[in-house]
Coordinates of C-alpha atoms in Angstrom, one line a residue:
Chain A
X146 CA 20.2 -15.2 4.2
X147 CA 21.2 -14.4 7.7
X148 CA 22.9 -17.7 8.2
X149 CA 24.8 -17.2 5.0
X150 CA 25.9 -13.8 6.2
X151 CA 27.0 -15.2 9.5
X152 CA 28.8 -18.0 7.8
X153 CA 30.6 -15.5 5.5
X154 CA 31.4 -13.3 8.5
X155 CA 32.8 -16.2 10.4
X156 CA 34.6 -17.4 7.4
X157 CA 36.1 -14.0 6.6
X158 CA 37.2 -13.6 10.2
X159 CA 39.0 -16.9 10.0
X160 CA 40.4 -16.1 6.5
X161 CA 41.7 -12.8 7.8
X162 CA 43.4 -14.5 10.6
X163 CA 44.9 -17.2 8.3
X164 CA 46.2 -14.5 6.1
X165 CA 47.7 -12.7 9.1
X166 CA 49.4 -15.9 10.1
X167 CA 50.7 -16.4 6.6
X168 CA 52.0 -12.8 6.5
X169 CA 53.6 -13.2 9.9
X170 CA 55.2 -16.4 8.7
X171 CA 57.3 -14.5 6.2
X172 CA 58.6 -12.1 8.8
X173 CA 59.7 -12.6 12.4
X174 CA 59.4 -16.1 13.9
X175 CA 56.0 -16.5 15.5
X176 CA 55.5 -15.8 19.2
X177 CA 55.7 -18.9 21.3
X178 CA 52.7 -20.8 22.5
X179 CA 52.3 -20.9 26.3
X180 CA 50.5 -23.6 28.2
X181 CA 49.7 -23.2 31.9
X182 CA 48.0 -25.8 34.0
X183 CA 47.6 -27.1 37.6
X184 CA 49.5 -30.4 36.8
X185 CA 50.9 -32.3 33.9
X186 CA 52.1 -35.8 33.0
X187 CA 54.7 -36.4 30.4
X188 CA 55.3 -39.8 28.7
X189 CA 58.7 -39.3 27.1
X190 CA 58.6 -42.6 25.3
X191 CA 55.2 -41.9 23.7
X192 CA 56.1 -38.2 23.3
X193 CA 52.8 -37.3 25.0
X194 CA 52.0 -34.5 27.4
X195 CA 48.8 -34.4 29.3
X196 CA 48.0 -31.1 31.1
X197 CA 45.3 -31.3 33.8
X198 CA 43.3 -28.7 35.7
X199 CA 42.6 -25.1 34.7
X200 CA 44.5 -25.5 31.4
X201 CA 45.1 -22.2 29.6
X202 CA 46.8 -22.0 26.2
X203 CA 47.8 -18.6 24.9
X204 CA 48.8 -18.5 21.3
X205 CA 49.4 -15.4 19.0
X206 CA 46.1 -16.3 17.3
X207 CA 43.9 -17.5 20.1
X208 CA 43.3 -18.2 23.8
X209 CA 42.0 -21.7 24.8
X210 CA 40.8 -22.9 28.2
X211 CA 39.9 -26.5 29.0
X212 CA 40.0 -29.1 31.8
X213 CA 42.5 -31.3 30.1
X214 CA 44.9 -30.9 27.1
X215 CA 46.7 -33.7 25.4
X216 CA 49.7 -32.6 23.3
X217 CA 51.4 -35.1 21.0
X218 CA 55.0 -33.8 21.0
X219 CA 56.6 -34.0 17.6
X220 CA 60.3 -34.7 17.0
X221 CA 62.7 -31.8 17.2
X222 CA 62.3 -29.4 14.3
X223 CA 58.8 -30.5 13.4
X224 CA 55.7 -28.5 14.1
X225 CA 52.9 -29.5 16.5
X226 CA 50.4 -31.6 14.5
X227 CA 48.0 -33.1 17.0
X228 CA 46.5 -31.5 20.1
X229 CA 43.3 -32.4 21.9
X230 CA 41.5 -30.1 24.3
X231 CA 39.0 -32.0 26.4
X232 CA 36.1 -31.0 28.6
X233 CA 34.7 -27.5 29.0
X234 CA 36.7 -26.2 26.0
X235 CA 36.5 -22.4 25.4
X236 CA 38.4 -20.8 22.5
X237 CA 38.6 -17.1 21.7
X238 CA 40.3 -15.8 18.7
X239 CA 40.3 -12.4 16.9
X240 CA 41.0 -11.4 13.3
X241 CA 43.2 -8.6 12.2
X242 CA 40.2 -6.2 12.4
X243 CA 39.7 -7.0 16.1
X244 CA 36.5 -9.1 15.5
X245 CA 36.4 -11.7 18.1
X246 CA 35.0 -15.2 17.8
X247 CA 34.1 -17.4 20.7
X248 CA 33.8 -21.1 20.5
X249 CA 32.6 -23.7 23.0
X250 CA 32.8 -27.5 22.9
X251 CA 33.4 -30.6 25.0
X252 CA 36.3 -31.6 22.7
X253 CA 38.5 -29.7 20.2
X254 CA 41.0 -31.6 18.1
X255 CA 43.7 -29.8 16.2
X256 CA 45.3 -31.5 13.3
X257 CA 48.0 -30.4 10.9
X258 CA 48.9 -32.5 8.0
X259 CA 50.7 -31.9 4.7
X260 CA 49.7 -34.4 2.1
X261 CA 50.6 -34.3 -1.6
X262 CA 51.7 -30.7 -1.2
X263 CA 48.4 -29.7 0.3
X264 CA 48.2 -28.4 3.9
X265 CA 45.3 -29.5 6.0
X266 CA 45.0 -27.6 9.3
X267 CA 41.8 -28.1 11.1
X268 CA 40.2 -27.7 14.5
X269 CA 37.2 -30.1 14.9
X270 CA 34.7 -29.2 17.7
X271 CA 32.4 -31.9 19.0
X272 CA 30.2 -32.3 22.1
X273 CA 27.6 -29.5 21.8
X274 CA 29.9 -27.3 19.8
X275 CA 29.0 -23.6 19.4
X276 CA 30.8 -20.8 17.5
X277 CA 29.7 -17.2 18.2
X278 CA 30.7 -13.8 16.9
X279 CA 29.1 -10.4 16.9
X280 CA 26.6 -11.4 14.3
X281 CA 25.3 -14.7 15.5
X282 CA 25.9 -18.2 16.7
X283 CA 26.5 -21.4 14.9
X284 CA 25.8 -24.8 16.5
X285 CA 25.8 -28.3 15.1
X286 CA 26.8 -31.9 15.8
X287 CA 30.3 -31.1 14.7
X288 CA 32.0 -27.9 13.6
X289 CA 35.2 -27.9 11.7
X290 CA 37.4 -24.8 11.5
X291 CA 39.6 -25.3 8.4
X292 CA 42.4 -22.9 9.3
X293 CA 44.3 -23.6 6.1
X294 CA 41.4 -22.5 3.9
X295 CA 39.6 -20.1 6.2
X296 CA 36.3 -22.0 6.3
X297 CA 33.9 -23.1 9.0
X298 CA 31.7 -26.1 8.2
X299 CA 29.2 -27.8 10.4
X300 CA 27.3 -31.1 10.5
X301 CA 23.6 -30.6 11.0
X302 CA 24.2 -26.8 11.5
X303 CA 21.9 -24.4 13.2
X304 CA 22.3 -20.7 12.9
X305 CA 21.0 -18.0 15.1
X306 CA 21.5 -14.3 14.4
X307 CA 22.4 -11.9 17.2
X308 CA 19.4 -9.8 16.2
X309 CA 17.1 -12.6 17.3
X310 CA 19.0 -13.0 20.5
X311 CA 18.8 -9.3 21.2
X312 CA 15.1 -9.2 20.3
X313 CA 15.4 -6.6 17.5
X314 CA 13.5 -8.8 15.1
X315 CA 10.7 -11.3 15.5
X316 CA 11.9 -13.6 12.9
X317 CA 12.4 -17.1 13.9
X318 CA 16.0 -18.5 14.1
X319 CA 17.0 -19.9 10.8
X320 CA 18.0 -23.5 10.5
X321 CA 20.4 -24.6 7.8
X322 CA 19.3 -27.3 5.4
Chain B
X216 CA 68.8 -54.8 27.9
X217 CA 70.7 -51.5 28.0
X218 CA 74.2 -51.6 29.1
X219 CA 75.2 -49.1 31.7
X220 CA 78.7 -47.9 31.9
X221 CA 78.5 -45.9 35.1
X222 CA 81.5 -43.6 35.3
X223 CA 80.8 -41.6 38.3
X224 CA 83.4 -38.9 39.0
X225 CA 83.4 -38.8 42.7
X226 CA 85.0 -36.3 45.0
X227 CA 86.1 -36.7 48.6
X228 CA 86.7 -40.4 48.1
X229 CA 83.1 -41.2 48.4
X230 CA 81.9 -44.6 47.3
X231 CA 78.7 -44.1 45.4
X232 CA 77.4 -45.8 42.3
X233 CA 73.8 -45.1 41.5
X234 CA 71.3 -44.1 38.9
X235 CA 71.8 -47.5 37.2
X236 CA 68.5 -49.3 37.9
X237 CA 66.7 -47.5 35.2
X238 CA 68.9 -49.1 32.6
X239 CA 68.5 -52.6 33.7
X240 CA 71.6 -53.2 35.7
X241 CA 71.9 -53.9 39.4
X242 CA 74.0 -51.3 41.0
X243 CA 75.9 -50.8 44.2
X244 CA 74.2 -49.6 47.3
X245 CA 75.2 -46.0 48.0
X246 CA 77.3 -45.8 51.0
X247 CA 78.9 -42.4 51.0
X248 CA 78.6 -38.8 50.0
X249 CA 79.5 -37.7 46.5
X250 CA 80.1 -34.3 45.0
X251 CA 80.3 -33.2 41.4
X252 CA 79.3 -36.7 40.1
X253 CA 78.6 -37.8 36.6
X254 CA 77.0 -41.1 35.4
X255 CA 76.6 -42.2 31.8
X256 CA 74.4 -44.9 30.4
X257 CA 74.9 -46.1 26.8
X258 CA 72.8 -47.4 24.0
X259 CA 72.7 -51.0 23.1
X260 CA 74.7 -52.2 20.1
X261 CA 75.3 -51.1 17.4
X262 CA 75.4 -47.7 19.2
X263 CA 77.0 -48.9 22.3
X264 CA 79.6 -46.1 22.2
X265 CA 76.9 -43.4 22.3
X266 CA 75.8 -42.0 25.6
X267 CA 72.0 -42.4 26.0
X268 CA 71.6 -40.7 29.4
X269 CA 74.0 -38.6 31.4
X270 CA 73.2 -37.7 34.9
X271 CA 75.2 -35.1 36.8
X272 CA 74.8 -33.5 40.2
X273 CA 76.6 -31.3 42.6
X274 CA 76.0 -33.5 45.6
X275 CA 74.5 -36.8 46.6
X276 CA 74.0 -37.8 50.2
X277 CA 72.7 -41.2 51.3
X278 CA 69.4 -41.3 53.2
X279 CA 67.8 -44.1 55.2
X280 CA 66.1 -46.7 53.1
X281 CA 68.7 -46.6 50.3
X282 CA 67.6 -43.2 49.1
X283 CA 69.8 -40.4 48.0
X284 CA 69.4 -36.7 48.6
X285 CA 70.6 -35.1 45.4
X286 CA 71.4 -31.4 44.8
X287 CA 71.6 -29.7 41.4
X288 CA 70.5 -32.8 39.5
X289 CA 70.8 -32.6 35.7
X290 CA 69.6 -35.3 33.4
X291 CA 70.5 -35.2 29.7
X292 CA 69.3 -37.6 27.1
X293 CA 70.8 -38.1 23.6
X294 CA 69.8 -39.7 20.4
X295 CA 72.0 -42.3 18.7
X296 CA 73.7 -39.5 16.6
X297 CA 74.8 -37.8 19.9
X298 CA 72.4 -34.9 19.6
X299 CA 70.8 -33.8 22.9
X300 CA 67.1 -34.6 23.1
X301 CA 66.1 -33.6 26.6
X302 CA 67.6 -31.7 29.5
X303 CA 66.0 -31.9 33.0
X304 CA 67.2 -29.8 35.9
X305 CA 66.1 -30.0 39.5
X306 CA 67.9 -28.0 42.3
X307 CA 67.0 -30.7 44.8
X308 CA 65.4 -34.1 44.8
X309 CA 65.2 -37.5 46.5
X310 CA 66.3 -40.4 44.4
X311 CA 65.5 -44.1 44.9
X312 CA 68.3 -45.9 42.9
X313 CA 66.7 -49.3 43.2
X314 CA 63.4 -48.1 41.9
X315 CA 64.7 -45.5 39.5
X316 CA 62.3 -43.0 41.0
X317 CA 63.1 -39.4 41.8
X318 CA 60.7 -36.9 43.5
X319 CA 60.7 -33.5 45.0
X320 CA 58.4 -30.8 46.2
X321 CA 60.8 -28.4 44.6
X322 CA 61.2 -26.8 41.2
X323 CA 61.9 -28.6 38.0
X324 CA 62.8 -27.5 34.6
X325 CA 62.8 -29.5 31.4
X326 CA 63.6 -28.6 27.9
X327 CA 64.1 -30.2 24.5
X328 CA 67.5 -30.5 23.1
X329 CA 66.9 -27.5 20.8
X330 CA 65.4 -25.5 23.6
X331 CA 62.2 -24.9 21.8
X332 CA 60.0 -27.0 24.2
X333 CA 60.4 -25.8 27.8
X334 CA 58.5 -26.9 30.8
X335 CA 58.8 -25.9 34.4
X336 CA 56.8 -26.5 37.6
X337 CA 56.9 -27.3 41.2
X338 CA 56.7 -30.8 42.7
X339 CA 57.5 -33.7 40.5
X340 CA 57.8 -37.5 40.3
X341 CA 60.1 -39.0 37.7
X342 CA 59.9 -42.7 36.9
X343 CA 63.0 -43.5 35.1
X344 CA 62.0 -47.0 33.9
X345 CA 58.9 -45.7 32.3
X346 CA 60.4 -42.4 31.2
X347 CA 57.5 -40.6 32.7
X348 CA 57.3 -37.4 34.6
X349 CA 54.5 -35.9 36.6
X350 CA 54.6 -32.3 37.6
X351 CA 52.0 -31.6 40.3
X352 CA 51.8 -27.8 40.6
X353 CA 52.0 -24.6 38.5
X354 CA 53.0 -26.2 35.3
X355 CA 54.2 -23.7 32.6
X356 CA 55.1 -24.8 29.1
X357 CA 56.5 -22.6 26.3
X358 CA 56.6 -24.0 22.8
X359 CA 58.6 -22.3 20.0
X360 CA 58.2 -25.0 17.4
X361 CA 57.3 -24.0 13.9
X362 CA 53.7 -23.3 13.3

């Protein structure tokens, strides 16, 4: 049950955030995304930007740190649809209630795609991925944050409640499936 | 091969034709100082009347080795419809016309034609033939694209 609660909590945090984004979309234009790094390479023919060294991305919804970030630059007027954060990836985001979620991975791939009227917006974490909030920690071979639908799913998931971490219960960590 | 129609507007009677190598045409060796210059490169047919790249600068001074010391460089690229795609500004840089390479330890600003993708940083290397740009220090990017 603990894993389910954590899953719901994580999911609701994401859902709240997604709703907040949707609400914001109908009002003022979203705040810009800012990327800072030590260095960067731009291939203007391939529309590719590679940021290197102490990369920090600040977005209205989250803050991301990594060693290297690859941005596939879309044509003018189109939204960003493919970003890869590589090596020592750390992502922090908060929902509208201030609940923060902290994610770690070796690789995070953001994809945005509208297909047959359906929006797919995902962040796929691989390479020892871990997602943690105030209630617990989710690990797995791969964790997918479905931003469009407000869901977190994991391959071969493992859930650990904060209570276990803090030693307030003797129950063994729960393993999914 | 792209056709370059270099139309430098030169002050002080300087003789200077440059910034052409990146577009596949042999250019003259710079021999004098130029101020307030402009150089246009055009698309291939059927858009041969459309400017592809426009370079302007406040001053270009020849350096040893066929290099140019350029001040207030501005590079604008356009699509075949004439809409601006990219604007690059550098207060100061050294340009190698024969190689189509510009570099500087100074500041550089780049933005998309609609101004919604902006980059700045210090120290850069621009390879015109490859359309590649490396910024080596303190890179800051602001993206205002739809989300």
